[in-house]
PDB file of C-alpha atoms in Angstrom:
ATOM      1  CA  MET A  24       4.296  24.138  27.899  1.00 93.00           C
ATOM      2  CA  THR A  25       6.290  26.368  30.044  1.00 96.00           C
ATOM      3  CA  ARG A  26       7.339  29.842  28.484  1.00 97.00           C
ATOM      4  CA  PHE A  27       9.348  32.832  29.805  1.00 97.00           C
ATOM      5  CA  THR A  28      12.430  34.660  27.593  1.00 98.00           C
ATOM      6  CA  ILE A  29      15.653  34.078  26.962  1.00 98.00           C
ATOM      7  CA  ASN A  30      18.512  36.571  26.423  1.00 98.00           C
ATOM      8  CA  GLY A  31      15.243  38.678  24.806  1.00 97.00           C
ATOM      9  CA  ASN A  32      13.475  36.668  23.789  1.00 97.00           C
ATOM     10  CA  PRO A  33      10.115  34.074  24.187  1.00 98.00           C
ATOM     11  CA  VAL A  34      10.619  30.752  24.407  1.00 97.00           C
ATOM     12  CA  ALA A  35       8.038  27.933  25.040  1.00 96.00           C
ATOM     13  CA  PHE A  36       9.747  24.245  26.420  1.00 94.00           C
ATOM     14  CA  ASP A  37       7.743  21.539  26.279  1.00 95.00           C
ATOM     15  CA  LEU A  38       9.922  19.959  29.010  1.00 95.00           C
ATOM     16  CA  PRO A  39       9.089  18.622  32.368  1.00 97.00           C
ATOM     17  CA  PRO A  40       8.539  21.481  34.584  1.00 96.00           C
ATOM     18  CA  GLU A  41      10.604  19.896  36.981  1.00 97.00           C
ATOM     19  CA  THR A  42      13.699  20.720  33.936  1.00 97.00           C
ATOM     20  CA  PRO A  43      16.167  22.818  35.969  1.00 98.00           C
ATOM     21  CA  LEU A  44      16.600  25.705  33.621  1.00 98.00           C
ATOM     22  CA  LEU A  45      20.666  24.568  33.327  1.00 98.00           C
ATOM     23  CA  TRP A  46      19.704  21.662  31.293  1.00 97.00           C
ATOM     24  CA  ALA A  47      17.148  23.784  29.299  1.00 97.00           C
ATOM     25  CA  LEU A  48      19.379  26.197  28.521  1.00 98.00           C
ATOM     26  CA  ARG A  49      21.678  24.473  28.104  1.00 97.00           C
ATOM     27  CA  ASP A  50      21.108  21.208  25.688  1.00 96.00           C
ATOM     28  CA  ALA A  51      17.264  22.981  24.462  1.00 95.00           C
ATOM     29  CA  MET A  52      19.170  26.320  23.959  1.00 96.00           C
ATOM     30  CA  ASN A  53      22.303  25.037  22.961  1.00 97.00           C
ATOM     31  CA  LEU A  54      23.288  28.580  25.324  1.00 97.00           C
ATOM     32  CA  THR A  55      26.788  26.895  26.418  1.00 97.00           C
ATOM     33  CA  GLY A  56      28.291  29.309  27.730  1.00 96.00           C
ATOM     34  CA  THR A  57      26.232  28.656  31.454  1.00 97.00           C
ATOM     35  CA  LYS A  58      27.931  25.483  32.931  1.00 97.00           C
ATOM     36  CA  PHE A  59      27.544  22.285  34.611  1.00 97.00           C
ATOM     37  CA  GLY A  60      29.580  22.934  37.870  1.00 95.00           C
ATOM     38  CA  CYS A  61      28.605  20.732  40.196  1.00 96.00           C
ATOM     39  CA  GLY A  62      24.917  20.330  40.112  1.00 95.00           C
ATOM     40  CA  ALA A  63      24.010  21.108  44.073  1.00 97.00           C
ATOM     41  CA  GLY A  64      24.047  24.893  44.058  1.00 96.00           C
ATOM     42  CA  LEU A  65      27.381  25.597  45.847  1.00 96.00           C
ATOM     43  CA  CYS A  66      30.075  26.707  42.800  1.00 97.00           C
ATOM     44  CA  GLY A  67      28.364  28.821  40.843  1.00 97.00           C
ATOM     45  CA  ALA A  68      29.318  27.893  37.571  1.00 97.00           C
ATOM     46  CA  CYS A  69      25.704  27.678  35.866  1.00 98.00           C
ATOM     47  CA  THR A  70      24.926  31.638  37.417  1.00 98.00           C
ATOM     48  CA  VAL A  71      22.304  33.229  34.877  1.00 98.00           C
ATOM     49  CA  HIS A  72      20.206  36.412  36.359  1.00 98.00           C
ATOM     50  CA  ILE A  73      16.361  35.979  36.431  1.00 98.00           C
ATOM     51  CA  ASP A  74      14.942  38.996  36.260  1.00 98.00           C
ATOM     52  CA  GLY A  75      17.813  40.732  37.622  1.00 97.00           C
ATOM     53  CA  GLN A  76      19.262  38.544  40.291  1.00 98.00           C
ATOM     54  CA  ALA A  77      21.641  36.440  39.462  1.00 98.00           C
ATOM     55  CA  GLN A  78      20.212  32.360  40.223  1.00 98.00           C
ATOM     56  CA  ARG A  79      22.397  28.907  39.949  1.00 98.00           C
ATOM     57  CA  SER A  80      20.495  27.124  36.881  1.00 98.00           C
ATOM     58  CA  CYS A  81      20.946  24.287  38.270  1.00 98.00           C
ATOM     59  CA  GLN A  82      18.568  24.861  40.974  1.00 98.00           C
ATOM     60  CA  VAL A  83      15.877  26.220  39.204  1.00 98.00           C
ATOM     61  CA  ASN A  84      13.109  24.136  37.763  1.00 98.00           C
ATOM     62  CA  ILE A  85      11.403  25.761  34.872  1.00 97.00           C
ATOM     63  CA  GLY A  86       8.182  24.987  36.237  1.00 97.00           C
ATOM     64  CA  ASP A  87       9.328  27.926  39.186  1.00 98.00           C
ATOM     65  CA  ILE A  88      10.629  30.604  36.985  1.00 97.00           C
ATOM     66  CA  GLU A  89       6.401  31.393  34.161  1.00 97.00           C
ATOM     67  CA  GLY A  90       6.621  34.501  32.675  1.00 98.00           C
ATOM     68  CA  THR A  91      10.143  35.361  34.224  1.00 98.00           C
ATOM     69  CA  PHE A  92      13.468  36.858  32.086  1.00 98.00           C
ATOM     70  CA  VAL A  93      16.742  35.471  32.216  1.00 98.00           C
ATOM     71  CA  THR A  94      20.150  36.472  31.329  1.00 98.00           C
ATOM     72  CA  THR A  95      23.407  33.986  30.583  1.00 98.00           C
ATOM     73  CA  ILE A  96      26.589  35.046  29.305  1.00 98.00           C
ATOM     74  CA  GLU A  97      25.544  35.088  26.122  1.00 97.00           C
ATOM     75  CA  GLY A  98      22.361  37.732  26.638  1.00 97.00           C
ATOM     76  CA  LEU A  99      24.895  39.533  29.292  1.00 97.00           C
ATOM     77  CA  SER A 100      26.591  42.582  26.145  1.00 95.00           C
ATOM     78  CA  ARG A 101      26.326  41.279  22.572  1.00 88.00           C
ATOM     79  CA  ASP A 102      29.748  42.432  21.664  1.00 93.00           C
ATOM     80  CA  GLY A 103      31.651  42.116  25.334  1.00 93.00           C
ATOM     81  CA  SER A 104      30.868  45.483  25.734  1.00 95.00           C
ATOM     82  CA  HIS A 105      29.830  45.374  29.285  1.00 97.00           C
ATOM     83  CA  PRO A 106      31.686  47.115  31.632  1.00 97.00           C
ATOM     84  CA  VAL A 107      32.282  43.244  33.468  1.00 98.00           C
ATOM     85  CA  GLN A 108      33.481  41.737  30.328  1.00 97.00           C
ATOM     86  CA  GLN A 109      35.898  44.763  30.096  1.00 97.00           C
ATOM     87  CA  ALA A 110      37.048  45.057  32.804  1.00 97.00           C
ATOM     88  CA  TRP A 111      37.961  41.134  33.867  1.00 97.00           C
ATOM     89  CA  ILE A 112      39.930  41.501  30.067  1.00 96.00           C
ATOM     90  CA  ALA A 113      41.268  44.238  31.537  1.00 96.00           C
ATOM     91  CA  GLU A 114      42.244  42.316  34.554  1.00 96.00           C
ATOM     92  CA  GLN A 115      43.048  39.004  32.129  1.00 96.00           C
ATOM     93  CA  VAL A 116      40.857  37.572  35.077  1.00 96.00           C
ATOM     94  CA  PRO A 117      41.199  33.947  32.776  1.00 92.00           C
ATOM     95  CA  GLN A 118      42.728  30.736  34.159  1.00 91.00           C
ATOM     96  CA  CYS A 119      41.271  27.503  33.553  1.00 92.00           C
ATOM     97  CA  GLY A 120      38.411  29.882  32.326  1.00 90.00           C
ATOM     98  CA  TYR A 121      35.316  27.706  33.091  1.00 94.00           C
ATOM     99  CA  CYS A 122      34.007  29.095  36.002  1.00 94.00           C
ATOM    100  CA  GLN A 123      34.777  32.453  34.346  1.00 95.00           C
ATOM    101  CA  PRO A 124      30.562  33.006  32.991  1.00 97.00           C
ATOM    102  CA  GLY A 125      28.813  32.026  36.393  1.00 98.00           C
ATOM    103  CA  MET A 126      31.722  34.361  37.746  1.00 97.00           C
ATOM    104  CA  ILE A 127      31.439  36.936  35.416  1.00 98.00           C
ATOM    105  CA  MET A 128      26.556  36.740  36.074  1.00 98.00           C
ATOM    106  CA  ALA A 129      27.445  37.206  39.362  1.00 98.00           C
ATOM    107  CA  ALA A 130      29.614  39.733  39.161  1.00 98.00           C
ATOM    108  CA  ALA A 131      27.460  41.497  37.647  1.00 98.00           C
ATOM    109  CA  ALA A 132      24.269  41.112  39.458  1.00 98.00           C
ATOM    110  CA  PHE A 133      26.498  42.023  42.301  1.00 98.00           C
ATOM    111  CA  LEU A 134      27.713  44.947  41.430  1.00 98.00           C
ATOM    112  CA  LYS A 135      23.792  46.046  40.182  1.00 97.00           C
ATOM    113  CA  ASP A 136      22.867  45.600  44.166  1.00 96.00           C
ATOM    114  CA  THR A 137      26.409  47.083  45.176  1.00 97.00           C
ATOM    115  CA  PRO A 138      27.681  49.968  42.891  1.00 97.00           C
ATOM    116  CA  LYS A 139      30.465  51.676  44.817  1.00 96.00           C
ATOM    117  CA  PRO A 140      31.708  47.568  46.658  1.00 97.00           C
ATOM    118  CA  THR A 141      34.464  47.875  49.075  1.00 96.00           C
ATOM    119  CA  GLU A 142      37.424  44.494  49.337  1.00 95.00           C
ATOM    120  CA  ASP A 143      35.629  43.244  51.855  1.00 96.00           C
ATOM    121  CA  ASP A 144      32.001  44.195  50.511  1.00 97.00           C
ATOM    122  CA  ILE A 145      33.096  41.972  47.597  1.00 97.00           C
ATOM    123  CA  LYS A 146      33.945  38.552  49.658  1.00 96.00           C
ATOM    124  CA  ALA A 147      31.162  38.540  50.965  1.00 97.00           C
ATOM    125  CA  GLY A 148      28.741  38.942  48.545  1.00 97.00           C
ATOM    126  CA  ILE A 149      30.839  36.649  45.366  1.00 97.00           C
ATOM    127  CA  THR A 150      30.302  33.346  46.569  1.00 97.00           C
ATOM    128  CA  ASN A 151      31.044  31.206  43.279  1.00 97.00           C
ATOM    129  CA  LEU A 152      34.261  29.496  42.913  1.00 96.00           C
ATOM    130  CA  CYS A 153      37.215  28.864  41.109  1.00 94.00           C
ATOM    131  CA  ARG A 154      39.827  25.951  41.306  1.00 92.00           C
ATOM    132  CA  CYS A 155      42.472  27.309  39.499  1.00 92.00           C
ATOM    133  CA  GLY A 156      42.330  30.675  42.804  1.00 92.00           C
ATOM    134  CA  THR A 157      42.132  33.834  40.360  1.00 94.00           C
ATOM    135  CA  TYR A 158      39.500  35.550  43.209  1.00 95.00           C
ATOM    136  CA  PRO A 159      42.914  38.607  43.514  1.00 96.00           C
ATOM    137  CA  ARG A 160      42.086  39.531  39.805  1.00 96.00           C
ATOM    138  CA  ILE A 161      38.365  38.779  40.253  1.00 97.00           C
ATOM    139  CA  LYS A 162      38.599  40.821  42.684  1.00 97.00           C
ATOM    140  CA  LYS A 163      40.102  43.519  40.792  1.00 97.00           C
ATOM    141  CA  ALA A 164      38.225  43.625  38.202  1.00 97.00           C
ATOM    142  CA  ILE A 165      34.509  43.977  40.446  1.00 98.00           C
ATOM    143  CA  LEU A 166      36.518  46.800  42.021  1.00 97.00           C
ATOM    144  CA  ARG A 167      37.387  47.857  38.004  1.00 97.00           C
ATOM    145  CA  ALA A 168      34.286  47.899  37.094  1.00 97.00           C
ATOM    146  CA  ALA A 169      33.054  49.705  39.738  1.00 97.00           C
ATOM    147  CA  GLY A 170      35.840  52.553  38.943  1.00 93.00           C
ATOM    148  CA  THR A 171      36.145  51.479  42.526  1.00 81.00           C
ATOM    149  CA  PRO A 172      40.038  52.725  43.087  1.00 65.00           C
ATOM    150  CA  LYS A 173      41.887  49.398  44.756  1.00 63.00           C
ATOM    151  CA  GLU A 174      41.769  49.535  48.418  1.00 54.00           C
ATOM    152  CA  GLY A 175      45.254  50.353  50.709  1.00 46.00           C
TER     153      GLY A 175
END
């Protein structure tokens, strides 16, 4: 039995410890906001927070996170009021939207560590992929959420 907390709720999984967190979230918890993208930890569609740090859930085994606190897009804010979510709406970031939950989770963790980023900080710090190429809007949304004016 593996025990940890998801979105503030204690959970116990009777799954093999090598089960990727992504599948525990989607299949066992029905938290489908966390998306399957590449399965190799490259794209970031499955990004969640583990103890406040952005992690690619397809690469994390549940047996390795006993006692941790996991936050998914569903737990970032119940009403969409997180500053990153509000900035995403204001900047009309999504195109297809598939990668956006992971992108938002990555941005929220990034801003916690880098509260006043530059455009170069964002370029270096956000490594999630967006097949639709919404990177300029993502950058603007992150700057908006940080309260940082767009650079020159």
